[in-house]
Structure formats: C-alpha cells, structure tokens
GROMACS .gro file of C-alpha atoms in nm:
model
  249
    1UNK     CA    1  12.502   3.912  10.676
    2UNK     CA    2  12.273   4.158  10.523
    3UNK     CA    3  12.328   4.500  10.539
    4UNK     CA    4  12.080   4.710  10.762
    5UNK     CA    5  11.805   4.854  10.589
    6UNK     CA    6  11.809   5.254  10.535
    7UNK     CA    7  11.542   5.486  10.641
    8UNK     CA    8  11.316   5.658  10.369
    9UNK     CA    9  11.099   5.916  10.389
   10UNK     CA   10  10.731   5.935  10.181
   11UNK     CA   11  10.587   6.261  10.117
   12UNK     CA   12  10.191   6.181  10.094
   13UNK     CA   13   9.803   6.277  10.115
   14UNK     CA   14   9.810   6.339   9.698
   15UNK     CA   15   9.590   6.191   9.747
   16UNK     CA   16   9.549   5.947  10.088
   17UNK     CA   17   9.390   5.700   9.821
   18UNK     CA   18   9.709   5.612   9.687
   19UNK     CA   19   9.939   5.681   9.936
   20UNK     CA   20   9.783   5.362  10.100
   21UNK     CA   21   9.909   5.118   9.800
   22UNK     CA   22  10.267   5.282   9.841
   23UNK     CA   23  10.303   5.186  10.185
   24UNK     CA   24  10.143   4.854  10.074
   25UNK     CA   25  10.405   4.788   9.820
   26UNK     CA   26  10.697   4.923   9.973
   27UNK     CA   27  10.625   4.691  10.268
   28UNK     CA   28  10.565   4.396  10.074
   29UNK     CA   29  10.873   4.413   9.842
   30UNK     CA   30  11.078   4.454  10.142
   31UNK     CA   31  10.923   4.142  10.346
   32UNK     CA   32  10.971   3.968  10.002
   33UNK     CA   33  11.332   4.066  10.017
   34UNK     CA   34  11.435   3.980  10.354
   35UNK     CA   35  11.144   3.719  10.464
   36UNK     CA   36  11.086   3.671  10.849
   37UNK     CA   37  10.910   3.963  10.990
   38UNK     CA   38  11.079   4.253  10.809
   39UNK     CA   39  10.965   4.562  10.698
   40UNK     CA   40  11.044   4.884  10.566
   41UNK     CA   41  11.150   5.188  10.731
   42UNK     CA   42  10.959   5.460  10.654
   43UNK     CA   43  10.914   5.823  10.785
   44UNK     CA   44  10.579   5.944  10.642
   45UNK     CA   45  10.448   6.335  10.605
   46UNK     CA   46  10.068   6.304  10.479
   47UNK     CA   47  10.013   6.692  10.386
   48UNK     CA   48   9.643   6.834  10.350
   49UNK     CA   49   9.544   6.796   9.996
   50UNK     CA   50   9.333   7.084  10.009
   51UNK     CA   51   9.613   7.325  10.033
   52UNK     CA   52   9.856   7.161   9.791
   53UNK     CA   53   9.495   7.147   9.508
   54UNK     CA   54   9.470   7.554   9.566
   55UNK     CA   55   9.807   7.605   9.464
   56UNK     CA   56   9.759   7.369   9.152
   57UNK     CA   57   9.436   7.567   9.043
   58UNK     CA   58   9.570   7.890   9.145
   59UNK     CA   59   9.952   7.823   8.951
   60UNK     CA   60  10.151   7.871   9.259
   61UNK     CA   61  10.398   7.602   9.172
   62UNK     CA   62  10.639   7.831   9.371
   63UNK     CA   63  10.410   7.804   9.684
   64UNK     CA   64  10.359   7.479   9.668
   65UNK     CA   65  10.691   7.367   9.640
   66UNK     CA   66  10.792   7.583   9.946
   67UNK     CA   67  10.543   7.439  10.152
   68UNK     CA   68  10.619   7.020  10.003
   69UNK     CA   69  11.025   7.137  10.045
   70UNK     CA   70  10.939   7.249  10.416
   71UNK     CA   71  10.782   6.923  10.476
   72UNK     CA   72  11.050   6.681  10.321
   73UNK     CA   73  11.289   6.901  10.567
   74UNK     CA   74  11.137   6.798  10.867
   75UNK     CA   75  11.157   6.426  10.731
   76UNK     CA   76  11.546   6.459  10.682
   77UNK     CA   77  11.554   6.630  11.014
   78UNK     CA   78  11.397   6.305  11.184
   79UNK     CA   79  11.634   6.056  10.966
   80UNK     CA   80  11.502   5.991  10.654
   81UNK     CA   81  11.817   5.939  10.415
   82UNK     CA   82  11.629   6.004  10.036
   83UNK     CA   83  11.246   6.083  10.012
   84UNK     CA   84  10.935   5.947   9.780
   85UNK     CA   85  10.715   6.189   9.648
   86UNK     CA   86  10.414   5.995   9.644
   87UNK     CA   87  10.223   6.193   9.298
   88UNK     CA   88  10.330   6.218   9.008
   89UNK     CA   89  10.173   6.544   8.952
   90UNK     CA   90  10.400   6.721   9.224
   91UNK     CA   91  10.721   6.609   9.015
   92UNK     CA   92  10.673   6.973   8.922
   93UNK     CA   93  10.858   7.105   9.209
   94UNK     CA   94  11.077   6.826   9.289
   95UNK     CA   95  11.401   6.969   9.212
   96UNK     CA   96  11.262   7.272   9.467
   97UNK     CA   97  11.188   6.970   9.742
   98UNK     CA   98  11.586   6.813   9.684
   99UNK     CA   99  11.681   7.150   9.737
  100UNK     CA  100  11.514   7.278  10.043
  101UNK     CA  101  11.564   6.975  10.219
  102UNK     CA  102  11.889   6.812  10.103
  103UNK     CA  103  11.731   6.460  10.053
  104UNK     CA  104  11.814   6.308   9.701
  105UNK     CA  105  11.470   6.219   9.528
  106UNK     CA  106  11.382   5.914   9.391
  107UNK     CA  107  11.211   6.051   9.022
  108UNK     CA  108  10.894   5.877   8.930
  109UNK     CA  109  11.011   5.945   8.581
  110UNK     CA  110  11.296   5.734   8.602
  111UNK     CA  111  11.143   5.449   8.750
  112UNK     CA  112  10.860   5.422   8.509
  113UNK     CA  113  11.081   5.546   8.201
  114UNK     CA  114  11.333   5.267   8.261
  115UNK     CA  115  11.043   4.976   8.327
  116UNK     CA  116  10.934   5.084   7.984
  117UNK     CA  117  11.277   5.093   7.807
  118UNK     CA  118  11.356   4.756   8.004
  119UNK     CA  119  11.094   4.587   7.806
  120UNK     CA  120  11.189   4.758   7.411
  121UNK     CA  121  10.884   5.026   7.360
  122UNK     CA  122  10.983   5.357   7.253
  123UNK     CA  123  10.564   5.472   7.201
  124UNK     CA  124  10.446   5.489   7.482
  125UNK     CA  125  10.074   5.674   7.600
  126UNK     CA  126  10.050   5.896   7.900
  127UNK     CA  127   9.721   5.962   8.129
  128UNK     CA  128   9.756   6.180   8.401
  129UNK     CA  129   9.612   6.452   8.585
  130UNK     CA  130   9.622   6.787   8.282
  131UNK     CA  131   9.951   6.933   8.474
  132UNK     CA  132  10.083   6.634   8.396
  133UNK     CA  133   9.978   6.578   8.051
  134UNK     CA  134   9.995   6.906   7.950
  135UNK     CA  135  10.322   7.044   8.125
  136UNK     CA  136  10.709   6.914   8.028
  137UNK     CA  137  10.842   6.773   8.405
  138UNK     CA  138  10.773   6.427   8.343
  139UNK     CA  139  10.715   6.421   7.926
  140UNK     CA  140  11.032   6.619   7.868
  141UNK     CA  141  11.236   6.367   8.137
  142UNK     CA  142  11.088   6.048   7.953
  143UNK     CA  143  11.189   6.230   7.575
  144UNK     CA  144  11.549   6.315   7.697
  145UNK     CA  145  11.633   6.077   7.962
  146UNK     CA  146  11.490   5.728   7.810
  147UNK     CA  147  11.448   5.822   7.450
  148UNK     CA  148  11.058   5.781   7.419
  149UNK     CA  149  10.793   5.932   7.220
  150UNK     CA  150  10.500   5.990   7.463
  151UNK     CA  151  10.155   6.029   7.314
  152UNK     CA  152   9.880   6.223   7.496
  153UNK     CA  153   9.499   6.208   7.517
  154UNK     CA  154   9.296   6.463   7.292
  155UNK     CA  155   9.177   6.781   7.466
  156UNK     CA  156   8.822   6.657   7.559
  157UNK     CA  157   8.947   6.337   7.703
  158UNK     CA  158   9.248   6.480   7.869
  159UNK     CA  159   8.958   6.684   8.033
  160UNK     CA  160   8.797   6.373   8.136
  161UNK     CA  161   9.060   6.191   8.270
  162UNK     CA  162   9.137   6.504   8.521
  163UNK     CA  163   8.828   6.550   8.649
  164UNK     CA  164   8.722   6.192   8.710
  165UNK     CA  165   9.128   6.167   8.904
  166UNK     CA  166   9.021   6.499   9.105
  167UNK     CA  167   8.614   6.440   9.131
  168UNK     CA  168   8.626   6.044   9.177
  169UNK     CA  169   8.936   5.919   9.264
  170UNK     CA  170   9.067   6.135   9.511
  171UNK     CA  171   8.709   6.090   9.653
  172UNK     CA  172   8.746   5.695   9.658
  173UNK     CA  173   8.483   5.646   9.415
  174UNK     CA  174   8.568   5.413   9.145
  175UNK     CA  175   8.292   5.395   8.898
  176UNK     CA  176   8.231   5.123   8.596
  177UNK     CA  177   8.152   5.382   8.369
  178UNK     CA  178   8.507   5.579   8.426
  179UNK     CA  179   8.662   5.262   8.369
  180UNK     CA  180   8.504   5.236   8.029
  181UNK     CA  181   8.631   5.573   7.901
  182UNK     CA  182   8.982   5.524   8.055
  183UNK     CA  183   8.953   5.192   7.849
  184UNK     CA  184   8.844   5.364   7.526
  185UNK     CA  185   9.124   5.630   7.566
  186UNK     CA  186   9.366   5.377   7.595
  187UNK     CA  187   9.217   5.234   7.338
  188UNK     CA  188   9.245   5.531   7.109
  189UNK     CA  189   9.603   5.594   7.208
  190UNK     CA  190   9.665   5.233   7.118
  191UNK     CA  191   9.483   5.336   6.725
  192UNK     CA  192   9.686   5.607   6.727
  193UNK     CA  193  10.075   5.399   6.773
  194UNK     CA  194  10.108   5.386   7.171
  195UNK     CA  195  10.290   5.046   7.221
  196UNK     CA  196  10.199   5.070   7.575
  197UNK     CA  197  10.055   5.279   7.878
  198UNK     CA  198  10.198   5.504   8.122
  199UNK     CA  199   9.913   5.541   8.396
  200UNK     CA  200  10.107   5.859   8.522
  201UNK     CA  201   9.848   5.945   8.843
  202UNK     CA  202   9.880   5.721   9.141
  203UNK     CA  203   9.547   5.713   9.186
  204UNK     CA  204   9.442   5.587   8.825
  205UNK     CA  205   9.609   5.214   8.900
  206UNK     CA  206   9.266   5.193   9.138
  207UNK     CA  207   9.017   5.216   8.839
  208UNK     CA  208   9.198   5.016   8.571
  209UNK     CA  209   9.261   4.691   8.511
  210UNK     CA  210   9.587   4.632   8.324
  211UNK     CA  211   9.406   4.270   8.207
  212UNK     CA  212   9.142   4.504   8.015
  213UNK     CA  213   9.359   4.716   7.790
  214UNK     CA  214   9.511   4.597   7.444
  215UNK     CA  215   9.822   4.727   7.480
  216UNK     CA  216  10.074   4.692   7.811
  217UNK     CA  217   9.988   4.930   8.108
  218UNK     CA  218  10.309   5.042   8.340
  219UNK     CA  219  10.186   5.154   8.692
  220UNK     CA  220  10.361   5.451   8.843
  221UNK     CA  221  10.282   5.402   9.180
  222UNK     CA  222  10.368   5.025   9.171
  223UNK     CA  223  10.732   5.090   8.962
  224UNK     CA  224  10.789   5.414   9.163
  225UNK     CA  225  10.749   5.225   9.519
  226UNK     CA  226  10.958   4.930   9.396
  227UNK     CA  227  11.244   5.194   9.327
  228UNK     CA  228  11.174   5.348   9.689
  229UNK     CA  229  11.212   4.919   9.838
  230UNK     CA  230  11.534   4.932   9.660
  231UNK     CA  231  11.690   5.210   9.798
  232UNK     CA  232  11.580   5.119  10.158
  233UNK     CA  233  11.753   4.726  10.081
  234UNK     CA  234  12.055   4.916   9.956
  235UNK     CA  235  12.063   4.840   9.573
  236UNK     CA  236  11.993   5.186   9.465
  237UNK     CA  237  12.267   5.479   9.567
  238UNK     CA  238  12.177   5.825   9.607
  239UNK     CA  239  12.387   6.129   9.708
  240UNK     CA  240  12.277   6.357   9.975
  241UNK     CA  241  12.322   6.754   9.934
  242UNK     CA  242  12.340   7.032  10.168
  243UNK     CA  243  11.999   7.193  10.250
  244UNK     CA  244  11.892   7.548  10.160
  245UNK     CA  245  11.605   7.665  10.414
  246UNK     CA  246  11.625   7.991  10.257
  247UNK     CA  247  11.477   7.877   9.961
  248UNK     CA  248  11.117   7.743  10.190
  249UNK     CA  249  11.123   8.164  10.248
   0.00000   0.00000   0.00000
C-alpha cells in the first residue's frame, strides 16, 4: 500500500504568472505518480508582489525576508510539513524563511544544480532577474555545492533580461521580439563555453522555447516543482527545526 501523501506548502505571487505552472506541475507529477484521481496536497500563501518588488529596489533583503518568514509560519501553522519558495530570486532570504518558520526548504539551487550535474555539464549559463545574476545565493550554491562554472550575461543584456522579467513577464506579456534577444543571449553564452542553460526566473520558461536554443535549457520552475512532487510522494526527506518568531520582529 502506498504511503499517504505529505502536505507541502508553496510560498507564491513572484510573480502569479508562474506560480500557476507550479501548481500545474506539482499536480501533474503527482497524478502521474499515483494515477486515479490523485493530487497533491498543497497549502498555498500568494503574497502581494508589490510589497515584496519595494523591498528588492529599496535593498531591504532583511524586510523582506521577515515579512516571506511570517508567511511560511502561518503555512506550518496550518500543516504544511516543508515549503516551496516559488522564485528563484527570493532564494536570497531563504535560510531567514527556514528559520522563522521551522519548515525545511526545498532549494531551487539544488534541484536545478543536480538536473545539470545528472546529465555531465560543468558550464553552464545563468539568466535571471540582476539579484540573481549579479548576487552569490544561487551562483555561489551551484560553484560549491555541484561543482559548476556558471557564466553570466554581459552588463547591457543582463539589463535586458531584468527588465523584460519585471516589465513583461510579470505583466503576462510575452513578446516575439523578447524571445529573440533571450535567444541571442543564449546564444552568446553558448559562443562564449556555456554547455547549457539555467533559465533561473520562473517566469522566463513562459517566453522561451527550449526547442529554439543551441545548447540544452534546464527550467527552474519545472525541476524545482518536480523536487516539491517528490517530497509530497515521500522520496525526498527533510528535517523539520524549531521556529524562531523572534526573528519575523
């Protein structure tokens, strides 16, 4: 007999755009899984974007992971058992989030870092929002944890492939001619050794194509989802900890 299926918890809205294909794959891995009519278990918080975006622009990483810790408490507290932080962006403050609310984290880094190990690259290209390509939380965990070189956009396209996540994207607008320059960046990381991609924004899987690009693309939301289905079906282990409220101050 199958074991019952545990309870996880997604913290969302970074954006709503691709928390959608989250739940989409998390419920279709599971009903995969365990046929009939099953699906997943999920406790979902879908914060205001708005507010967690001022914190980015304004550098209150502190902020922002009080408020995102405060939130994944309150999933705990109604029975989630480990928590999905659907961005890859907020990975900056995940350590605060495990700590305020006591759920173990499931790190997008490790999901996507061992899909690309799994498969022999050690070169791999990163696009992201800037935090994420410019800041160490998920290129230092990739470097040290999974033993890859990660190459980065130049300045003026790192530029470009922020604004049209923040402007377009998170807007729902998905527009040919973004898809060409995310092509042509890829491209260029490709010229410049990337054996494959890293599209390190959930929301950048909804513009490209992995059938356009000339090297391999590795989808974060997709890889980080099918690590959340295997923790609900029981093949993934994760210790709980105590929580610290006083740390949500």
């Amino acid at each position: 007999m199958a074991s019952a299926l545990r309870t996880l918890g997604m913290l969302g809205g970074m954006s709503w755009e691709s928390t959608i294909p989250y739940y989409r794959n998390l419920n279709r891995v599971i009903r995969t899984a365990r046929g009939g009519h099953h699906s997943a278990p999920l406790l979902l918080c879908s914060v205001d974007f708005d507010e967690i975006e001022r914190f980015q622009a304004s550098d209150d990483w502190d902020g922002a992971g009080r408020l995102l810790g405060g939130k994944a408490w309150s999933l705990a507290n109604a029975g989630a058992e480990a928590l999905l932080l659907c961005t890859n962006t907020m990975h900056r403050v995940a350590s605060q989030i495990e700590a305020i609310s006591g759920l173990p984290l499931l790190h997008v880094g490790d999901a996507c870092g061992a899909a690309i190990r799994n498969v022999g690259l050690r070169r791999i290209g990163l696009l992201g929002t800037r935090y994420t390509m410019e800041m160490d939380f998920l290129i230092e965990r990739l470097q040290q944890q999974f033993e890859l070189e990660v190459l980065v956009p130049e300045a003026d396209d790192r530029q470009l492939v922020h604004r049209v996540i923040f402007d377009e994207l998170c807007q729902g607008e998905v527009l040919a001619s973004s898809r060409r320059s995310f092509v042509r960046i890829i491209d260029e990381l490709a010229r410049r050794g990337a054996e494959g991609v890293l599209l390190g924004c959930t929301e950048i899987s909804l513009l490209v194509d992995p059938a356009e690009l000339a090297i391999p693309a590795f989808d974060s939301t997709q890889l980080h989802a099918q690590a959340g289905a295997r923790f609900i079906l029981g093949d993934l282990q994760l210790e709980r900890r105590p929580a610290d409220l006083a740390l949500a101050g």
